[in-house]
Coordinates of C-alpha atoms in Angstrom, one line a residue:
I3 CA 9.0 -0.7 -7.3
T4 CA 8.3 2.9 -8.2
S5 CA 7.7 5.4 -5.5
A6 CA 4.2 6.3 -6.8
P7 CA 2.6 3.3 -8.5
K8 CA -0.6 3.8 -10.5
R9 CA -3.2 2.1 -8.4
G10 CA -6.9 1.9 -9.1
I11 CA -9.7 1.9 -11.6
C12 CA -13.0 2.0 -9.7
M13 CA -16.5 1.1 -10.8
S14 CA -19.0 3.9 -10.8
S15 CA -22.0 1.9 -9.6
R16 CA -23.5 2.5 -6.2
Q17 CA -21.3 1.0 -3.4
P18 CA -22.0 0.6 0.3
N19 CA -21.0 3.3 2.7
I20 CA -17.7 2.6 4.5
L21 CA -17.0 3.6 8.1
L22 CA -13.4 2.8 9.1
I23 CA -12.9 3.3 12.8
F24 CA -9.1 3.5 13.4
V25 CA -8.1 3.9 17.0
D26 CA -4.7 4.7 18.6
N27 CA -2.5 2.3 20.5
Q28 CA -4.9 -0.5 21.3
P29 CA -3.8 -4.1 21.7
A30 CA -6.5 -6.6 20.6
S31 CA -6.6 -8.1 24.1
M32 CA -8.2 -4.9 25.5
M33 CA -11.7 -5.7 24.4
G34 CA -14.4 -7.9 25.9
C35 CA -15.0 -9.7 22.6
Y36 CA -11.3 -10.8 22.7
G37 CA -11.8 -12.4 26.1
N38 CA -10.9 -9.5 28.5
D39 CA -13.4 -9.7 31.4
E40 CA -12.1 -6.4 33.0
I41 CA -12.8 -4.1 30.1
F42 CA -16.2 -2.5 29.5
T43 CA -16.8 -2.4 25.7
P44 CA -20.5 -3.4 25.1
H45 CA -20.9 -1.6 21.8
L46 CA -17.8 -3.1 20.3
D47 CA -18.8 -6.5 21.6
E48 CA -22.2 -6.1 20.0
L49 CA -20.5 -5.1 16.7
A50 CA -18.4 -8.3 16.8
S51 CA -21.5 -10.4 17.4
R52 CA -22.9 -9.0 14.2
G53 CA -19.8 -9.3 12.1
V54 CA -16.5 -11.1 11.7
L55 CA -13.7 -10.9 14.3
F56 CA -10.1 -11.6 13.3
R57 CA -8.0 -13.0 16.2
N58 CA -4.7 -12.8 14.3
A59 CA -4.6 -9.4 12.7
F60 CA -1.2 -7.7 12.8
C61 CA 0.2 -4.2 11.9
P62 CA 3.3 -3.9 9.8
N63 CA 5.1 -1.7 12.4
S64 CA 4.4 -0.9 16.0
M65 CA 4.4 2.9 15.7
C66 CA 1.6 5.3 14.7
S67 CA 2.6 7.2 11.6
P68 CA 4.0 4.1 9.6
C69 CA 0.8 2.2 10.2
R70 CA -1.4 5.1 9.2
A71 CA 0.6 5.5 6.0
S72 CA 0.3 1.7 5.3
M73 CA -3.4 1.8 5.9
L74 CA -3.9 4.7 3.4
T75 CA -1.5 3.4 0.8
G76 CA -1.3 -0.3 1.1
L77 CA 2.5 -0.1 1.3
M78 CA 5.1 -1.3 3.8
P79 CA 7.3 1.2 5.7
S80 CA 10.2 0.3 3.5
Q81 CA 8.1 1.3 0.5
H82 CA 6.6 4.6 1.8
G83 CA 9.6 5.6 3.9
I84 CA 8.0 6.3 7.3
H85 CA 9.7 4.0 9.8
T86 CA 8.5 5.5 13.1
W87 CA 6.2 8.2 14.4
L88 CA 6.6 11.6 12.7
D89 CA 8.1 13.7 15.5
D90 CA 6.2 16.9 16.0
D91 CA 9.4 18.4 17.4
E92 CA 10.7 18.2 13.8
M93 CA 7.8 20.2 12.3
D94 CA 9.9 23.4 11.9
A95 CA 12.2 21.4 9.6
W96 CA 9.4 20.0 7.4
P97 CA 8.8 21.6 4.1
A98 CA 5.8 23.9 3.8
H99 CA 2.5 21.9 3.5
Y100 CA 4.5 18.7 4.2
N101 CA 2.5 15.6 3.5
A102 CA 4.6 12.4 4.0
I103 CA 2.5 10.3 1.6
A104 CA 1.8 12.9 -1.0
E105 CA 3.5 11.0 -3.8
F106 CA 1.2 8.0 -3.5
E107 CA -2.4 7.5 -4.6
T108 CA -4.3 6.8 -1.5
L109 CA -7.3 4.8 -0.4
P110 CA -9.6 7.9 -0.1
E111 CA -8.4 9.2 -3.5
M112 CA -9.4 5.9 -5.1
L113 CA -12.7 5.8 -3.3
A114 CA -13.4 9.4 -4.3
Q115 CA -12.8 8.5 -7.9
A116 CA -15.5 5.9 -7.4
G117 CA -18.0 8.5 -6.3
Y118 CA -17.5 8.4 -2.5
H119 CA -17.7 11.4 -0.3
T120 CA -14.5 11.1 1.8
A121 CA -13.9 12.4 5.3
L122 CA -11.2 12.3 7.9
I123 CA -12.3 13.0 11.5
G124 CA -9.6 12.4 14.1
K125 CA -5.9 12.0 14.2
Y126 CA -3.8 12.4 11.0
H127 CA -0.1 12.4 12.0
L128 CA 1.3 12.2 8.5
G129 CA 2.5 15.8 8.1
H130 CA 1.0 19.2 8.5
A131 CA -2.7 18.9 9.1
H132 CA -3.8 22.4 8.1
E133 CA -5.9 21.4 5.1
P134 CA -7.7 18.5 3.6
Q135 CA -5.3 16.2 1.6
N136 CA -4.8 12.7 0.3
G137 CA -8.2 12.7 -1.2
F138 CA -10.2 13.6 1.9
K139 CA -12.8 16.3 1.2
Y140 CA -14.1 16.8 4.7
W141 CA -11.4 17.3 7.3
V142 CA -11.5 17.6 11.1
A143 CA -8.0 16.8 12.5
M144 CA -5.7 17.2 15.5
E145 CA -3.2 19.9 14.6
K146 CA -0.4 17.7 16.0
G147 CA 0.1 13.9 16.2
M148 CA 1.2 13.8 19.8
M149 CA -0.6 15.1 22.8
D150 CA -0.1 15.5 26.6
S151 CA -3.8 15.2 27.5
F152 CA -7.2 14.3 26.1
Y153 CA -8.3 17.8 27.0
G154 CA -7.4 21.2 25.4
V155 CA -6.4 19.6 22.1
Q156 CA -5.8 21.9 19.2
M157 CA -8.0 21.1 16.2
I158 CA -8.4 22.1 12.6
D159 CA -12.0 21.9 11.5
N160 CA -12.1 22.3 7.7
G161 CA -9.6 25.2 7.8
Q162 CA -10.7 26.7 11.2
R163 CA -8.4 26.4 14.1
H164 CA -9.8 26.1 17.7
T165 CA -9.3 24.2 20.9
A166 CA -11.7 21.3 21.7
A167 CA -13.7 22.2 24.7
E168 CA -14.4 18.6 25.7
H169 CA -12.6 15.3 25.9
S170 CA -11.2 14.8 22.4
V171 CA -12.9 11.5 22.0
D172 CA -16.2 13.2 22.6
Y173 CA -15.2 15.9 20.2
F174 CA -14.5 13.5 17.4
T175 CA -17.7 11.6 18.1
R176 CA -19.7 14.8 18.0
K177 CA -18.1 15.8 14.7
S178 CA -18.7 12.4 13.2
V179 CA -22.4 12.4 14.2
E180 CA -22.7 15.9 12.6
Y181 CA -21.0 14.6 9.5
L182 CA -23.4 11.7 9.2
D183 CA -26.4 13.9 9.8
R184 CA -25.4 15.7 6.6
H185 CA -24.0 12.9 4.5
A186 CA -25.5 9.6 5.5
G187 CA -28.7 9.1 3.5
R188 CA -30.0 6.9 0.8
D189 CA -30.2 9.9 -1.5
E190 CA -26.6 11.0 -0.8
P191 CA -23.5 9.6 -2.5
P192 CA -21.9 6.8 -0.5
F193 CA -19.5 8.0 2.1
F194 CA -16.0 6.9 3.3
L195 CA -15.5 8.1 6.9
F196 CA -12.1 7.5 8.4
M197 CA -12.9 8.1 12.0
A198 CA -9.4 8.1 13.7
Y199 CA -9.8 8.3 17.4
N200 CA -6.8 9.5 19.4
A201 CA -7.5 6.9 22.1
P202 CA -7.1 4.8 24.1
Y203 CA -3.5 5.9 23.5
G204 CA -1.6 4.6 26.6
E205 CA 0.9 7.4 26.2
V206 CA -0.8 9.8 28.6
P207 CA 0.2 7.9 31.8
D208 CA 0.0 10.8 34.2
S209 CA -2.5 9.9 36.9
S210 CA -3.4 13.6 37.2
E211 CA -5.3 13.4 33.9
P212 CA -8.9 14.5 34.8
D213 CA -11.5 11.8 35.4
H214 CA -14.3 11.4 32.9
R215 CA -17.7 9.6 33.0
H216 CA -16.2 6.1 32.6
S217 CA -13.4 6.5 35.1
N218 CA -15.5 5.1 38.0
L219 CA -15.8 1.8 36.2
Y220 CA -12.1 1.1 36.8
A221 CA -11.5 2.9 40.1
E222 CA -11.1 -0.3 42.2
L223 CA -10.3 -2.7 39.4
P224 CA -7.4 -5.1 40.3
M225 CA -6.2 -5.1 36.7
N226 CA -5.5 -8.8 36.7
S227 CA -5.6 -8.7 32.9
V228 CA -2.3 -6.7 32.9
P229 CA 0.7 -8.9 33.6
R230 CA 3.0 -8.2 36.5
E231 CA 6.4 -9.2 35.1
G232 CA 9.8 -7.9 35.9
V233 CA 11.1 -5.2 33.6
C234 CA 13.0 -6.9 30.8
P235 CA 16.7 -6.2 30.2
E236 CA 15.9 -5.0 26.6
L237 CA 13.8 -2.1 27.9
I238 CA 16.5 -1.1 30.3
D239 CA 19.1 -1.3 27.5
W240 CA 16.9 0.9 25.4
I241 CA 16.5 3.6 28.1
L242 CA 20.3 3.6 28.7
M243 CA 21.1 3.6 25.0
R244 CA 18.9 6.7 24.5
K245 CA 20.5 8.4 27.4
E246 CA 24.0 7.8 25.9
K247 CA 23.3 8.3 22.3
L248 CA 20.5 10.9 22.3
P249 CA 21.3 13.1 25.4
D250 CA 19.1 15.9 24.2
G251 CA 16.1 13.7 24.1
D252 CA 13.3 13.5 26.7
F253 CA 15.0 11.0 29.0
A254 CA 12.4 11.4 31.8
W255 CA 9.7 10.2 29.5
Y256 CA 11.5 7.1 28.6
K257 CA 12.4 6.4 32.2
K258 CA 8.7 6.3 32.9
L259 CA 8.5 3.2 30.7
A260 CA 10.2 1.2 33.4
E261 CA 7.7 2.3 36.0
Q262 CA 4.5 1.7 34.0
P263 CA 3.9 -2.0 34.6
N264 CA 3.4 -1.2 38.3
N265 CA 1.4 2.0 37.9
L266 CA -2.1 1.0 38.7
A267 CA -3.5 4.5 38.1
A268 CA -2.1 4.6 34.6
M269 CA -3.4 1.1 33.8
R270 CA -6.9 2.0 35.0
Q271 CA -6.8 5.3 33.1
F272 CA -5.8 3.5 29.9
Y273 CA -8.7 1.1 30.2
S274 CA -11.1 3.9 30.9
Q275 CA -10.1 5.7 27.7
M276 CA -11.1 2.4 25.9
S277 CA -14.6 2.8 27.3
M278 CA -14.7 6.3 26.0
V279 CA -14.0 5.0 22.5
D280 CA -16.6 2.3 22.9
D281 CA -19.2 4.9 24.0
G282 CA -18.3 7.0 20.9
V283 CA -18.6 4.0 18.6
G284 CA -22.1 3.3 20.1
Q285 CA -23.2 6.9 19.4
V286 CA -22.0 6.8 15.8
L287 CA -23.6 3.4 15.1
A288 CA -26.9 4.7 16.6
K289 CA -26.8 7.7 14.2
L290 CA -26.4 5.3 11.3
Q291 CA -29.4 3.4 12.6
E292 CA -31.4 6.6 13.0
K293 CA -30.5 7.6 9.4
G294 CA -31.6 4.2 8.1
V295 CA -28.3 3.4 6.6
L296 CA -26.6 1.0 9.1
D297 CA -27.5 -2.0 6.9
D298 CA -25.9 -0.2 3.9
T299 CA -22.7 0.5 5.7
L300 CA -19.6 -1.6 6.0
V301 CA -18.3 -1.0 9.5
I302 CA -14.6 -1.7 10.2
Y303 CA -13.0 -1.4 13.6
T304 CA -9.2 -1.7 14.0
A305 CA -6.2 0.1 15.5
D306 CA -3.0 1.5 14.1
H307 CA -0.9 -0.9 16.3
G308 CA -1.0 -2.8 19.5
L309 CA 0.7 -1.9 22.8
S310 CA 2.5 -4.0 25.3
V311 CA 1.1 -3.3 28.8
G312 CA 3.7 -5.3 30.7
H313 CA 3.8 -8.4 28.5
H314 CA 7.4 -9.6 28.1
G315 CA 8.5 -7.1 30.7
F316 CA 7.9 -3.8 28.8
W317 CA 5.3 -1.2 28.5
G318 CA 4.9 0.5 25.1
H319 CA 5.7 -0.1 21.5
G320 CA 7.9 -2.7 19.9
E321 CA 10.6 -0.1 19.4
D322 CA 10.8 0.5 23.1
T323 CA 13.3 -2.3 23.5
W324 CA 16.9 -2.7 22.3
P325 CA 16.7 -4.2 19.8
S326 CA 13.1 -3.6 18.8
N327 CA 10.7 -6.5 18.9
M328 CA 7.6 -7.9 17.1
H329 CA 6.0 -9.8 20.0
R330 CA 2.3 -10.3 19.8
S331 CA 1.4 -7.7 22.4
A332 CA 2.9 -4.8 20.5
N333 CA 1.7 -5.8 17.0
N334 CA -1.6 -7.7 17.4
I335 CA -4.4 -5.4 16.5
P336 CA -8.2 -5.7 16.9
L337 CA -10.1 -6.2 13.7
I338 CA -13.8 -6.4 13.2
F339 CA -15.7 -6.3 9.9
S340 CA -19.5 -5.9 10.1
Y341 CA -22.0 -5.9 7.2
P342 CA -25.3 -7.6 6.9
D343 CA -24.2 -9.5 3.8
F344 CA -21.6 -11.6 5.7
V345 CA -22.6 -15.1 6.5
K346 CA -22.8 -16.5 10.0
P347 CA -22.5 -13.3 12.1
G348 CA -20.4 -13.6 15.2
R349 CA -17.7 -15.7 13.5
Q350 CA -14.1 -15.5 14.8
L351 CA -11.4 -16.3 12.3
E352 CA -7.8 -17.4 13.0
N353 CA -6.4 -16.4 9.6
L354 CA -3.3 -14.2 9.6
V355 CA -4.2 -10.9 8.2
G356 CA -2.6 -7.4 8.3
T357 CA -3.1 -3.7 7.7
T358 CA -2.2 -3.9 4.0
D359 CA -4.8 -6.6 3.7
I360 CA -7.4 -4.2 5.1
F361 CA -6.5 -1.7 2.4
A362 CA -6.9 -4.3 -0.3
T363 CA -10.1 -5.7 1.1
I364 CA -11.8 -2.2 1.3
L365 CA -10.9 -1.6 -2.3
D366 CA -12.2 -5.0 -3.3
F367 CA -15.4 -4.5 -1.3
A368 CA -16.0 -1.1 -3.0
G369 CA -15.3 -2.6 -6.5
C370 CA -12.0 -0.8 -7.0
K371 CA -9.4 -2.7 -9.1
L372 CA -5.7 -2.2 -8.6
E373 CA -3.8 -1.4 -11.8
S374 CA -0.6 -2.5 -10.2
P375 CA -1.5 -5.1 -7.6
E376 CA 2.1 -6.3 -7.5
S377 CA 3.1 -3.1 -5.7
V378 CA 0.8 -3.9 -2.7
A379 CA 1.8 -6.5 -0.2
G380 CA -1.8 -7.1 0.9
T381 CA -4.4 -9.6 -0.2
S382 CA -8.2 -9.0 -0.1
F383 CA -9.8 -11.3 2.4
C384 CA -13.4 -10.6 1.1
P385 CA -13.8 -14.4 0.4
L386 CA -13.2 -15.1 4.2
L387 CA -15.8 -12.5 5.0
H388 CA -18.3 -14.2 2.8
G389 CA -17.7 -17.6 4.4
E390 CA -15.5 -19.1 1.7
S391 CA -12.9 -21.5 3.0
G392 CA -10.1 -21.1 0.5
N393 CA -6.4 -21.3 1.2
F394 CA -5.6 -17.9 2.5
R395 CA -1.9 -17.0 2.8
D396 CA -0.3 -18.3 6.1
Q397 CA 2.2 -15.6 6.8
I398 CA 2.5 -11.9 7.7
F399 CA 5.5 -9.6 7.6
M400 CA 6.5 -6.7 9.9
E401 CA 9.4 -4.3 10.2
Q402 CA 10.8 -2.0 12.9
E403 CA 14.0 -0.3 11.7
E404 CA 16.7 -2.9 12.7
T405 CA 14.2 -5.8 13.1
R406 CA 12.2 -7.6 10.4
A407 CA 9.8 -10.4 11.2
I408 CA 7.7 -13.1 9.7
R409 CA 4.9 -14.7 11.6
T410 CA 3.1 -17.9 10.4
S411 CA 0.7 -20.2 12.2
Q412 CA 3.7 -22.1 13.6
W413 CA 6.6 -19.7 13.8
L414 CA 7.5 -16.1 14.8
F415 CA 11.0 -15.2 13.5
M416 CA 12.6 -11.9 14.3
R417 CA 15.6 -11.2 12.3
R418 CA 18.0 -8.4 13.1
I419 CA 20.3 -6.4 10.8
E420 CA 23.7 -8.0 11.1
N421 CA 26.3 -5.4 10.1
T422 CA 26.4 -3.5 13.4
K423 CA 28.6 -3.5 16.4
Y424 CA 25.8 -4.5 18.8
D425 CA 25.8 -8.3 18.2
F426 CA 22.0 -8.4 17.9
K427 CA 20.5 -11.9 18.3
H428 CA 17.7 -13.3 16.1
E429 CA 14.7 -14.7 17.8
L430 CA 12.6 -17.8 16.9
Y431 CA 9.5 -19.0 18.7
E432 CA 7.5 -22.1 18.0
L433 CA 4.0 -20.8 18.5
V434 CA 2.1 -24.1 18.9
S435 CA 4.0 -25.3 22.0
D436 CA 5.1 -21.8 23.1
P437 CA 2.2 -19.4 22.3
D438 CA 3.5 -16.8 24.8
E439 CA 6.8 -16.5 22.8
R440 CA 9.1 -17.2 25.7
N441 CA 11.6 -19.8 24.5
N442 CA 14.0 -18.4 21.9
L443 CA 15.2 -21.2 19.6
A444 CA 17.1 -19.1 17.1
Q445 CA 20.5 -20.1 18.4
D446 CA 19.6 -23.8 18.8
P447 CA 21.4 -25.9 16.1
E448 CA 18.3 -28.1 15.9
Y449 CA 16.4 -25.2 14.4
A450 CA 19.0 -23.9 12.0
D451 CA 17.1 -25.1 9.0
V452 CA 14.0 -23.2 10.1
V453 CA 16.0 -20.0 10.6
V454 CA 17.5 -20.4 7.1
E455 CA 14.0 -21.0 5.5
L456 CA 12.3 -18.1 7.3
S457 CA 15.3 -15.8 6.5
A458 CA 14.9 -16.7 2.9
R459 CA 11.2 -15.8 3.0
L460 CA 12.0 -12.5 4.6
D461 CA 14.6 -11.7 1.9
E462 CA 12.1 -12.6 -0.8
F463 CA 9.4 -10.4 0.7
F464 CA 11.6 -7.4 1.3
T465 CA 13.1 -7.7 -2.2
D466 CA 9.6 -7.3 -3.6
Y467 CA 8.2 -4.7 -1.2
T468 CA 10.9 -2.1 -0.7
N469 CA 11.9 1.1 -2.4
P470 CA 15.7 1.4 -2.3
R471 CA 15.5 5.0 -1.2
W472 CA 13.7 3.9 2.0
D473 CA 15.3 0.5 2.6
L474 CA 17.3 0.9 5.8
W475 CA 18.9 -2.5 5.5
K476 CA 20.6 -1.5 2.2
G477 CA 21.7 2.0 2.8
G478 CA 18.4 3.8 2.5
V479 CA 17.1 6.5 4.8
V480 CA 13.8 7.5 6.5
K481 CA 11.3 10.3 6.2
S482 CA 11.6 13.1 8.8
N483 CA 13.1 11.1 11.8
S484 CA 14.3 7.8 13.2
T485 CA 14.4 6.7 16.8
R486 CA 17.8 5.2 16.1
P487 CA 19.6 7.8 14.0
F488 CA 22.9 6.9 15.7
L489 CA 22.6 3.3 14.6
W490 CA 22.2 4.2 10.9
K491 CA 25.0 6.7 11.0
E492 CA 27.2 3.9 12.5
V493 CA 26.1 1.5 9.8
W494 CA 26.0 3.7 6.7
G495 CA 28.3 6.6 7.6
E496 CA 28.0 10.0 9.3
E497 CA 26.4 11.5 6.1
W498 CA 23.3 9.4 6.7
A499 CA 20.4 11.7 7.4
P500 CA 16.5 11.6 7.1
E501 CA 14.9 13.1 4.0
Y502 CA 11.5 14.2 3.0

């Protein structure tokens, strides 16, 4: 597969507007419409009641930057080369104007070719955010991908730098409403607005974070929807491994991961930021209604990745254990598609879909045809949205550096790279009888044939959807940084190093 496959030929006829709401670090379980009775998300619940909700949507990786790259390119991490978050501490080493997906034709570029006015408002986290890029014409972005607070965030508003005066979710909501005032109208070209909120996040755990207008909703909440499990050994192993192998890293931050499942203040704050997102979504949808274009707009709500909030004994991303994992809590994302043309509003679908499928579906919906569909792992699920009951693919693939996984309606199989000194164990879960993924069957001889079959399917997939330059399992490297550089140096030699 080439590094920059030619992608799309788009029709020029009028297409519907597209609003893609892409939030940060949200597990699907943290919404009322997904069955959580402790969270206050009335606008998102209403959106789900008017659209189609997917219960089994998964991201290809449990970190921010890889999933954003996959959303915008349709490619897997082993194709685009971003295997973990792009570390802002590495910015001084990045080339000037570094854009980690510059070599690929992106979703906004293809939509722009079709006549869309394209805008990014929110979090970019794919390189320097100083100027519009990747086909976006209108550009309001956080200067950095990481943050210590929702307040005082440095922003770049179409070339102008300033500090947001308000909560950053409110800032991005205000900027989105302003954008729609100018560009949402029947006499305007169709718009593609990538509204990338930097919340609920879950990585600002300090209880000293200032309260906001939704904090009181959770002040006395018992947080029964957050499990109280003992910290898993794999999280402790990862904390100790980082201390040994990466002594210059921020050990105090990782140590906090072991404290989070019992930190009620942090849990309540996390939930309250979700209500800030819901509030913002409500304001944006109200503006579309006011402009008379809500019925002409495909509204999509999803997240870059999930987040474990104590499930399986860890708080954080799938890479926050040793070895990394692909449990549901870290990789299951919310996904709602809403448009008046869809049949039976309020449907909930069990089909396995993923981030690259969202990419393919948006292009399909907009009438854009892929020139090289074989380069994209995703499949359009437009037929599902329109109520067709065809045989949609029953598998989804994920990767997290040393772990690759396949999930089907029956199995979750996590396969670990084998040529290391760490004796990593594979994991296999039978999801019908064990939906919580507790009983690892991978070492049980009775399931040896299942392990062989699923391993073969993983091999086949990652043969088709990798670029040798970025294939860590076959000597490749990563862009910018890895969270396990010591592992890859041990496997491939001391000369192994990230590239750009």
